[in-house]
PDB file of C-alpha atoms in Angstrom:
ATOM      1  CA  MET A   1      77.346  36.783 -62.085  1.00 43.00           C
ATOM      2  CA  ILE A   2      75.286  36.200 -58.916  1.00 41.00           C
ATOM      3  CA  LEU A   3      72.428  38.246 -60.405  1.00 41.00           C
ATOM      4  CA  ILE A   4      72.507  36.155 -63.610  1.00 41.00           C
ATOM      5  CA  LEU A   5      72.420  32.890 -61.631  1.00 42.00           C
ATOM      6  CA  LYS A   6      69.605  34.198 -59.463  1.00 43.00           C
ATOM      7  CA  ASN A   7      67.532  35.222 -62.485  1.00 45.00           C
ATOM      8  CA  LEU A   8      68.182  31.841 -64.114  1.00 41.00           C
ATOM      9  CA  ALA A   9      67.122  30.010 -60.950  1.00 45.00           C
ATOM     10  CA  MET A  10      63.939  32.101 -60.716  1.00 43.00           C
ATOM     11  CA  LYS A  11      63.084  31.240 -64.318  1.00 41.00           C
ATOM     12  CA  CYS A  12      63.753  27.535 -63.707  1.00 44.00           C
ATOM     13  CA  LYS A  13      61.616  27.637 -60.581  1.00 43.00           C
ATOM     14  CA  ALA A  14      58.786  29.311 -62.474  1.00 42.00           C
ATOM     15  CA  LEU A  15      59.026  26.763 -65.301  1.00 41.00           C
ATOM     16  CA  PHE A  16      59.049  23.915 -62.767  1.00 42.00           C
ATOM     17  CA  PHE A  17      55.813  25.077 -61.138  1.00 41.00           C
ATOM     18  CA  PHE A  18      54.274  25.863 -64.548  1.00 41.00           C
ATOM     19  CA  PHE A  19      55.057  22.297 -65.626  1.00 43.00           C
ATOM     20  CA  LEU A  20      53.377  20.917 -62.477  1.00 45.00           C
ATOM     21  CA  MET A  21      50.339  23.113 -63.092  1.00 45.00           C
ATOM     22  CA  VAL A  22      50.017  21.931 -66.700  1.00 42.00           C
ATOM     23  CA  CYS A  23      50.409  18.306 -65.633  1.00 47.00           C
ATOM     24  CA  SER A  24      47.797  18.783 -62.908  1.00 44.00           C
ATOM     25  CA  GLN A  25      45.330  20.240 -65.391  1.00 43.00           C
ATOM     26  CA  PHE A  26      45.906  17.322 -67.737  1.00 43.00           C
ATOM     27  CA  VAL A  27      45.489  14.752 -64.984  1.00 41.00           C
ATOM     28  CA  GLN A  28      42.276  16.391 -63.805  1.00 43.00           C
ATOM     29  CA  SER A  29      40.646  15.643 -67.131  1.00 42.00           C
ATOM     30  CA  GLN A  30      40.993  11.920 -66.364  1.00 62.00           C
ATOM     31  CA  GLU A  31      38.292  10.173 -64.333  1.00 82.00           C
ATOM     32  CA  LEU A  32      39.451   8.830 -60.980  1.00 93.00           C
ATOM     33  CA  LYS A  33      39.522   5.046 -60.579  1.00 94.00           C
ATOM     34  CA  PRO A  34      36.327   3.558 -59.038  1.00 95.00           C
ATOM     35  CA  GLU A  35      38.210   2.029 -56.090  1.00 95.00           C
ATOM     36  CA  TYR A  36      39.540   5.476 -55.173  1.00 97.00           C
ATOM     37  CA  GLN A  37      36.189   7.175 -55.739  1.00 97.00           C
ATOM     38  CA  LYS A  38      34.729   4.900 -53.056  1.00 97.00           C
ATOM     39  CA  PHE A  39      36.897   6.139 -50.165  1.00 97.00           C
ATOM     40  CA  ILE A  40      36.804   9.714 -51.482  1.00 98.00           C
ATOM     41  CA  SER A  41      32.985   9.551 -51.315  1.00 98.00           C
ATOM     42  CA  THR A  42      33.193   8.248 -47.748  1.00 98.00           C
ATOM     43  CA  PHE A  43      35.555  11.081 -46.805  1.00 98.00           C
ATOM     44  CA  ILE A  44      33.193  13.644 -48.346  1.00 98.00           C
ATOM     45  CA  SER A  45      30.356  12.229 -46.220  1.00 98.00           C
ATOM     46  CA  GLU A  46      32.520  12.412 -43.086  1.00 98.00           C
ATOM     47  CA  VAL A  47      33.246  16.088 -43.691  1.00 98.00           C
ATOM     48  CA  LYS A  48      29.602  16.838 -44.589  1.00 98.00           C
ATOM     49  CA  ASN A  49      28.380  15.186 -41.372  1.00 98.00           C
ATOM     50  CA  ASN A  50      31.035  16.974 -39.286  1.00 98.00           C
ATOM     51  CA  ASN A  51      32.469  13.611 -38.205  1.00 98.00           C
ATOM     52  CA  LYS A  52      35.722  15.024 -36.860  1.00 98.00           C
ATOM     53  CA  ASN A  53      36.903  11.745 -35.353  1.00 98.00           C
ATOM     54  CA  ALA A  54      36.541   9.935 -38.683  1.00 98.00           C
ATOM     55  CA  VAL A  55      38.492  12.698 -40.451  1.00 98.00           C
ATOM     56  CA  ALA A  56      41.153  12.620 -37.724  1.00 98.00           C
ATOM     57  CA  ALA A  57      41.542   8.877 -38.248  1.00 98.00           C
ATOM     58  CA  ARG A  58      42.541   9.602 -41.854  1.00 98.00           C
ATOM     59  CA  ILE A  59      45.336  12.041 -41.014  1.00 98.00           C
ATOM     60  CA  THR A  60      48.964  11.022 -41.417  1.00 96.00           C
ATOM     61  CA  PHE A  61      50.740  12.812 -38.558  1.00 96.00           C
ATOM     62  CA  PRO A  62      52.525  15.100 -38.255  1.00 94.00           C
ATOM     63  CA  LEU A  63      50.297  17.267 -40.435  1.00 96.00           C
ATOM     64  CA  ASN A  64      52.478  20.164 -41.578  1.00 94.00           C
ATOM     65  CA  ARG A  65      51.155  23.712 -41.681  1.00 95.00           C
ATOM     66  CA  GLU A  66      52.800  26.696 -43.344  1.00 94.00           C
ATOM     67  CA  ASN A  67      55.780  27.936 -41.345  1.00 92.00           C
ATOM     68  CA  PRO A  68      55.712  29.370 -38.692  1.00 94.00           C
ATOM     69  CA  ILE A  69      52.345  27.751 -37.832  1.00 96.00           C
ATOM     70  CA  PRO A  70      53.184  24.656 -35.735  1.00 94.00           C
ATOM     71  CA  SER A  71      52.655  21.222 -37.253  1.00 94.00           C
ATOM     72  CA  ILE A  72      49.823  19.124 -35.840  1.00 97.00           C
ATOM     73  CA  ARG A  73      51.443  16.193 -34.076  1.00 96.00           C
ATOM     74  CA  ASN A  74      48.545  13.917 -33.145  1.00 98.00           C
ATOM     75  CA  LYS A  75      44.791  13.337 -33.112  1.00 98.00           C
ATOM     76  CA  THR A  76      44.214  15.363 -29.938  1.00 98.00           C
ATOM     77  CA  GLU A  77      45.872  18.460 -31.425  1.00 98.00           C
ATOM     78  CA  PHE A  78      44.035  17.956 -34.709  1.00 98.00           C
ATOM     79  CA  LEU A  79      40.625  17.867 -33.040  1.00 98.00           C
ATOM     80  CA  LYS A  80      41.450  21.079 -31.132  1.00 98.00           C
ATOM     81  CA  ARG A  81      42.505  22.821 -34.339  1.00 98.00           C
ATOM     82  CA  TYR A  82      39.957  21.209 -36.671  1.00 98.00           C
ATOM     83  CA  ASN A  83      37.894  24.373 -37.186  1.00 97.00           C
ATOM     84  CA  GLU A  84      41.038  26.414 -37.946  1.00 97.00           C
ATOM     85  CA  ILE A  85      41.694  24.185 -40.956  1.00 98.00           C
ATOM     86  CA  PHE A  86      38.274  22.955 -42.017  1.00 98.00           C
ATOM     87  CA  ASP A  87      36.509  26.294 -42.297  1.00 98.00           C
ATOM     88  CA  LYS A  88      33.344  26.833 -44.346  1.00 98.00           C
ATOM     89  CA  THR A  89      35.287  27.448 -47.564  1.00 98.00           C
ATOM     90  CA  LEU A  90      37.273  24.199 -47.411  1.00 98.00           C
ATOM     91  CA  ILE A  91      34.242  22.213 -46.230  1.00 98.00           C
ATOM     92  CA  ASP A  92      32.217  23.541 -49.177  1.00 98.00           C
ATOM     93  CA  LYS A  93      35.017  22.644 -51.597  1.00 98.00           C
ATOM     94  CA  ILE A  94      35.118  19.083 -50.291  1.00 98.00           C
ATOM     95  CA  VAL A  95      31.362  18.552 -49.947  1.00 98.00           C
ATOM     96  CA  LYS A  96      30.582  19.952 -53.398  1.00 98.00           C
ATOM     97  CA  SER A  97      33.402  18.031 -55.115  1.00 98.00           C
ATOM     98  CA  ASN A  98      32.737  15.200 -57.542  1.00 97.00           C
ATOM     99  CA  PRO A  99      34.891  12.142 -56.658  1.00 97.00           C
ATOM    100  CA  ALA A 100      35.201  11.165 -60.309  1.00 95.00           C
ATOM    101  CA  LYS A 101      35.972  14.594 -61.760  1.00 94.00           C
ATOM    102  CA  ASP A 102      37.388  16.900 -59.083  1.00 97.00           C
ATOM    103  CA  TRP A 103      39.857  14.440 -57.541  1.00 97.00           C
ATOM    104  CA  SER A 104      42.912  13.389 -59.556  1.00 96.00           C
ATOM    105  CA  GLU A 105      45.545  10.697 -59.169  1.00 95.00           C
ATOM    106  CA  VAL A 106      49.011  12.192 -59.676  1.00 92.00           C
ATOM    107  CA  GLY A 107      51.292   9.156 -59.916  1.00 86.00           C
ATOM    108  CA  TRP A 108      53.119   8.203 -56.725  1.00 83.00           C
ATOM    109  CA  ARG A 109      52.270  11.566 -55.147  1.00 85.00           C
ATOM    110  CA  GLY A 110      48.704  10.515 -54.371  1.00 94.00           C
ATOM    111  CA  ILE A 111      45.252  11.924 -55.114  1.00 97.00           C
ATOM    112  CA  MET A 112      44.600  15.642 -55.025  1.00 97.00           C
ATOM    113  CA  LEU A 113      41.478  17.780 -54.710  1.00 98.00           C
ATOM    114  CA  TYR A 114      41.271  20.371 -57.498  1.00 96.00           C
ATOM    115  CA  GLN A 115      44.749  21.958 -57.877  1.00 94.00           C
ATOM    116  CA  GLY A 116      46.164  20.459 -54.676  1.00 95.00           C
ATOM    117  CA  ASP A 117      44.045  21.948 -51.875  1.00 97.00           C
ATOM    118  CA  LEU A 118      44.136  18.549 -50.155  1.00 98.00           C
ATOM    119  CA  TRP A 119      46.035  15.321 -50.840  1.00 97.00           C
ATOM    120  CA  ILE A 120      45.042  11.744 -49.986  1.00 98.00           C
ATOM    121  CA  ASP A 121      47.171   8.654 -50.633  1.00 96.00           C
ATOM    122  CA  THR A 122      45.852   5.558 -52.387  1.00 96.00           C
ATOM    123  CA  ASN A 123      45.029   3.997 -49.010  1.00 96.00           C
ATOM    124  CA  GLY A 124      42.641   6.807 -48.125  1.00 97.00           C
ATOM    125  CA  LYS A 125      44.991   8.602 -45.691  1.00 98.00           C
ATOM    126  CA  ILE A 126      45.253  12.394 -45.771  1.00 98.00           C
ATOM    127  CA  ILE A 127      48.892  13.313 -46.330  1.00 96.00           C
ATOM    128  CA  SER A 128      48.683  17.067 -46.909  1.00 96.00           C
ATOM    129  CA  ILE A 129      46.247  19.986 -46.600  1.00 98.00           C
ATOM    130  CA  ASN A 130      47.582  22.957 -48.545  1.00 97.00           C
ATOM    131  CA  TYR A 131      44.472  25.092 -48.159  1.00 98.00           C
ATOM    132  CA  GLN A 132      44.873  27.858 -45.587  1.00 97.00           C
ATOM    133  CA  SER A 133      41.891  29.398 -43.803  1.00 98.00           C
ATOM    134  CA  ASP A 134      41.589  33.060 -42.812  1.00 98.00           C
ATOM    135  CA  ALA A 135      42.159  31.982 -39.195  1.00 97.00           C
ATOM    136  CA  GLU A 136      45.472  30.337 -40.117  1.00 98.00           C
ATOM    137  CA  LYS A 137      46.523  33.337 -42.212  1.00 97.00           C
ATOM    138  CA  LYS A 138      45.886  35.588 -39.222  1.00 97.00           C
ATOM    139  CA  GLN A 139      47.803  33.202 -36.957  1.00 97.00           C
ATOM    140  CA  LYS A 140      50.713  33.082 -39.419  1.00 96.00           C
ATOM    141  CA  ASN A 141      50.971  36.878 -39.549  1.00 97.00           C
ATOM    142  CA  SER A 142      50.858  37.085 -35.754  1.00 97.00           C
ATOM    143  CA  LEU A 143      53.598  34.468 -35.371  1.00 96.00           C
ATOM    144  CA  ILE A 144      55.811  36.198 -37.949  1.00 96.00           C
ATOM    145  CA  ALA A 145      55.423  39.487 -36.078  1.00 97.00           C
ATOM    146  CA  ALA A 146      56.402  37.724 -32.837  1.00 96.00           C
ATOM    147  CA  GLN A 147      59.451  36.133 -34.482  1.00 95.00           C
ATOM    148  CA  LYS A 148      60.661  39.515 -35.666  1.00 97.00           C
ATOM    149  CA  LYS A 149      60.773  40.606 -32.033  1.00 96.00           C
ATOM    150  CA  ASN A 150      62.718  37.506 -30.992  1.00 95.00           C
ATOM    151  CA  VAL A 151      65.650  37.687 -33.397  1.00 97.00           C
ATOM    152  CA  ASN A 152      68.551  40.091 -33.524  1.00 98.00           C
ATOM    153  CA  SER A 153      67.482  43.469 -34.939  1.00 97.00           C
ATOM    154  CA  SER A 154      69.957  43.081 -37.816  1.00 98.00           C
ATOM    155  CA  ILE A 155      67.825  40.274 -39.326  1.00 98.00           C
ATOM    156  CA  SER A 156      64.298  41.314 -38.315  1.00 97.00           C
ATOM    157  CA  ASN A 157      63.368  42.652 -41.759  1.00 96.00           C
ATOM    158  CA  PHE A 158      62.220  39.380 -43.339  1.00 97.00           C
ATOM    159  CA  LYS A 159      58.931  38.829 -45.175  1.00 96.00           C
ATOM    160  CA  LYS A 160      58.459  35.245 -43.981  1.00 94.00           C
ATOM    161  CA  PRO A 161      60.588  32.560 -42.333  1.00 96.00           C
ATOM    162  CA  ILE A 162      61.688  29.541 -44.350  1.00 96.00           C
ATOM    163  CA  ALA A 163      63.436  27.281 -41.848  1.00 96.00           C
ATOM    164  CA  ILE A 164      65.642  26.990 -38.799  1.00 97.00           C
ATOM    165  CA  LEU A 165      68.279  24.247 -38.880  1.00 98.00           C
ATOM    166  CA  GLU A 166      70.674  22.948 -36.265  1.00 98.00           C
ATOM    167  CA  THR A 167      73.843  20.968 -36.883  1.00 98.00           C
ATOM    168  CA  SER A 168      76.314  19.826 -34.246  1.00 97.00           C
ATOM    169  CA  LYS A 169      78.104  23.179 -34.584  1.00 97.00           C
ATOM    170  CA  PHE A 170      75.715  25.727 -36.050  1.00 98.00           C
ATOM    171  CA  ARG A 171      72.236  27.200 -35.772  1.00 98.00           C
ATOM    172  CA  ILE A 172      71.057  28.398 -39.170  1.00 98.00           C
ATOM    173  CA  ARG A 173      68.098  30.575 -40.054  1.00 98.00           C
ATOM    174  CA  ILE A 174      66.810  30.978 -43.625  1.00 98.00           C
ATOM    175  CA  ASP A 175      64.351  33.785 -44.345  1.00 98.00           C
ATOM    176  CA  ASP A 176      62.558  35.058 -47.434  1.00 97.00           C
ATOM    177  CA  LEU A 177      63.166  38.786 -47.805  1.00 97.00           C
ATOM    178  CA  GLY A 178      60.693  38.977 -50.700  1.00 95.00           C
ATOM    179  CA  ASN A 179      60.984  38.557 -54.470  1.00 92.00           C
ATOM    180  CA  ASP A 180      62.797  35.209 -54.094  1.00 89.00           C
ATOM    181  CA  ASN A 181      65.638  36.845 -52.178  1.00 95.00           C
ATOM    182  CA  TYR A 182      66.670  34.390 -49.463  1.00 98.00           C
ATOM    183  CA  ARG A 183      68.924  35.180 -46.520  1.00 98.00           C
ATOM    184  CA  TYR A 184      71.237  32.893 -44.551  1.00 98.00           C
ATOM    185  CA  ALA A 185      72.110  33.752 -40.965  1.00 98.00           C
ATOM    186  CA  SER A 186      74.142  31.483 -38.704  1.00 98.00           C
ATOM    187  CA  TRP A 187      75.372  31.324 -35.129  1.00 98.00           C
ATOM    188  CA  SER A 188      77.444  28.966 -33.049  1.00 98.00           C
ATOM    189  CA  ILE A 189      75.060  26.340 -31.664  1.00 97.00           C
ATOM    190  CA  LYS A 190      75.613  27.762 -28.158  1.00 96.00           C
ATOM    191  CA  LYS A 191      74.368  31.214 -29.144  1.00 98.00           C
ATOM    192  CA  LYS A 192      70.802  32.513 -29.368  1.00 97.00           C
ATOM    193  CA  MET A 193      69.075  34.081 -32.354  1.00 97.00           C
ATOM    194  CA  THR A 194      68.830  37.308 -30.375  1.00 97.00           C
ATOM    195  CA  ASP A 195      72.636  37.485 -30.543  1.00 98.00           C
ATOM    196  CA  THR A 196      74.327  39.117 -33.514  1.00 98.00           C
ATOM    197  CA  PRO A 197      74.733  36.431 -36.215  1.00 98.00           C
ATOM    198  CA  ASP A 198      78.254  35.221 -36.920  1.00 98.00           C
ATOM    199  CA  LEU A 199      77.469  35.236 -40.635  1.00 98.00           C
ATOM    200  CA  ILE A 200      74.779  36.842 -42.811  1.00 98.00           C
ATOM    201  CA  ILE A 201      74.466  36.213 -46.556  1.00 98.00           C
ATOM    202  CA  GLU A 202      71.686  37.611 -48.735  1.00 98.00           C
ATOM    203  CA  ASN A 203      70.685  36.936 -52.359  1.00 97.00           C
ATOM    204  CA  GLY A 204      70.316  33.213 -51.801  1.00 98.00           C
ATOM    205  CA  VAL A 205      68.818  31.056 -54.549  1.00 97.00           C
ATOM    206  CA  PHE A 206      66.246  28.248 -54.364  1.00 97.00           C
ATOM    207  CA  PHE A 207      66.828  25.026 -56.333  1.00 96.00           C
ATOM    208  CA  ALA A 208      64.336  22.183 -56.857  1.00 93.00           C
ATOM    209  CA  ASP A 209      66.267  18.906 -56.921  1.00 92.00           C
ATOM    210  CA  GLY A 210      64.243  16.646 -59.206  1.00 82.00           C
ATOM    211  CA  THR A 211      60.524  15.957 -58.803  1.00 72.00           C
ATOM    212  CA  GLY A 212      60.557  14.111 -55.454  1.00 77.00           C
ATOM    213  CA  GLY A 213      60.352  17.255 -53.329  1.00 85.00           C
ATOM    214  CA  ASN A 214      64.056  17.474 -52.433  1.00 94.00           C
ATOM    215  CA  HIS A 215      65.366  21.014 -52.687  1.00 96.00           C
ATOM    216  CA  HIS A 216      68.107  23.286 -51.447  1.00 97.00           C
ATOM    217  CA  TYR A 217      69.057  26.927 -50.945  1.00 98.00           C
ATOM    218  CA  GLU A 218      72.433  28.192 -52.082  1.00 98.00           C
ATOM    219  CA  PHE A 219      74.268  31.215 -50.678  1.00 98.00           C
ATOM    220  CA  LYS A 220      77.555  32.627 -51.990  1.00 98.00           C
ATOM    221  CA  LYS A 221      80.127  34.746 -50.188  1.00 97.00           C
ATOM    222  CA  GLY A 222      83.417  35.266 -51.983  1.00 97.00           C
ATOM    223  CA  ASN A 223      84.796  31.866 -52.961  1.00 97.00           C
ATOM    224  CA  TYR A 224      82.611  30.099 -50.368  1.00 98.00           C
ATOM    225  CA  VAL A 225      79.256  28.478 -51.129  1.00 98.00           C
ATOM    226  CA  TYR A 226      76.836  27.502 -48.358  1.00 98.00           C
ATOM    227  CA  GLU A 227      74.163  24.965 -49.325  1.00 98.00           C
ATOM    228  CA  CYS A 228      71.209  23.982 -47.122  1.00 98.00           C
ATOM    229  CA  HIS A 229      69.653  20.770 -48.448  1.00 97.00           C
ATOM    230  CA  PHE A 230      66.190  19.542 -47.452  1.00 96.00           C
ATOM    231  CA  ILE A 231      65.705  15.822 -48.002  1.00 94.00           C
ATOM    232  CA  VAL A 232      62.053  14.950 -48.542  1.00 88.00           C
ATOM    233  CA  LEU A 233      62.633  11.762 -50.508  1.00 85.00           C
ATOM    234  CA  GLY A 234      65.753   9.872 -49.493  1.00 87.00           C
ATOM    235  CA  GLU A 235      67.091   6.646 -48.063  1.00 87.00           C
ATOM    236  CA  ASP A 236      65.800   5.216 -44.773  1.00 84.00           C
ATOM    237  CA  ASN A 237      68.839   6.603 -42.953  1.00 90.00           C
ATOM    238  CA  SER A 238      68.876   9.985 -44.711  1.00 92.00           C
ATOM    239  CA  PRO A 239      68.910  13.045 -42.422  1.00 96.00           C
ATOM    240  CA  PRO A 240      66.088  15.580 -42.798  1.00 96.00           C
ATOM    241  CA  ALA A 241      68.584  18.222 -43.879  1.00 97.00           C
ATOM    242  CA  GLN A 242      72.271  18.841 -44.590  1.00 97.00           C
ATOM    243  CA  LEU A 243      74.658  21.769 -44.532  1.00 98.00           C
ATOM    244  CA  ILE A 244      77.395  21.662 -47.173  1.00 98.00           C
ATOM    245  CA  ILE A 245      80.090  24.342 -47.394  1.00 98.00           C
ATOM    246  CA  THR A 246      82.509  24.490 -50.306  1.00 98.00           C
ATOM    247  CA  GLN A 247      85.501  26.682 -51.028  1.00 98.00           C
ATOM    248  CA  ASN A 248      86.669  26.971 -54.619  1.00 97.00           C
ATOM    249  CA  ASP A 249      84.383  24.021 -55.504  1.00 95.00           C
ATOM    250  CA  LYS A 250      85.982  21.830 -52.819  1.00 98.00           C
ATOM    251  CA  THR A 251      83.836  20.592 -49.929  1.00 98.00           C
ATOM    252  CA  ILE A 252      85.305  21.774 -46.632  1.00 98.00           C
ATOM    253  CA  LEU A 253      82.371  20.922 -44.348  1.00 97.00           C
ATOM    254  CA  GLU A 254      79.368  18.608 -44.549  1.00 97.00           C
ATOM    255  CA  GLN A 255      77.052  18.162 -41.560  1.00 97.00           C
ATOM    256  CA  ASN A 256      73.668  16.567 -41.043  1.00 97.00           C
ATOM    257  CA  ALA A 257      71.036  18.909 -39.678  1.00 98.00           C
ATOM    258  CA  LYS A 258      67.741  18.647 -37.889  1.00 97.00           C
ATOM    259  CA  ILE A 259      64.869  20.921 -38.856  1.00 95.00           C
ATOM    260  CA  VAL A 260      63.813  22.909 -35.798  1.00 93.00           C
ATOM    261  CA  SER A 261      61.203  24.950 -37.634  1.00 89.00           C
ATOM    262  CA  ARG A 262      59.838  24.699 -41.148  1.00 84.00           C
TER     263      ARG A 262
END
């Protein structure tokens, strides 16, 4: 039964991203509005002229990087790490782009370059850079190798980390073991990740919750279900994450969580 649900979730996930790709291709055939082309053209000039301060002024901080690469918290950090992100390949993509044809408005999500290498909102602020340079790829691999040495040996076999959460009672680590096989490991909040986990569950499943970016991972052990929810689009007072545990479809624990690493 778990295998069937996992396969179904993988198919749904694939269809979800296929739908986004098709929509992106359709949107890209539409010419960007003139008022947006204007600030896109200015941004292209800033990158072409290596005006790092002007680019930094456009960034909405924190600027997230792929886990476990640390997010960039402010302008000072961004300027130090500018060349790690804006390498020759990304600079060429931006400089050679046509504001009218290569940049696309995708509803409330903002304006994207090509298939989402970089996103700018309708006020001209950079909200996401999905492109990853060779320098960042090397840094990511180095950080993953270091993490494997700093967790208990029983859970050091992951392909890449997904997130570390902390509730008032628990520390939770979610890792990708490869092939969409996610693992849940948890400790009492007073313990360290070098200690043997109190609970390990493999074969977790990813679920996209709507189109706003909210998502969760679900892990089953006997008649218990452990859900780790990540709230990207929520109310003003929504927590960044939640842990929900059910037994026989009845909720027995629900705790807000902070995201320590993502």
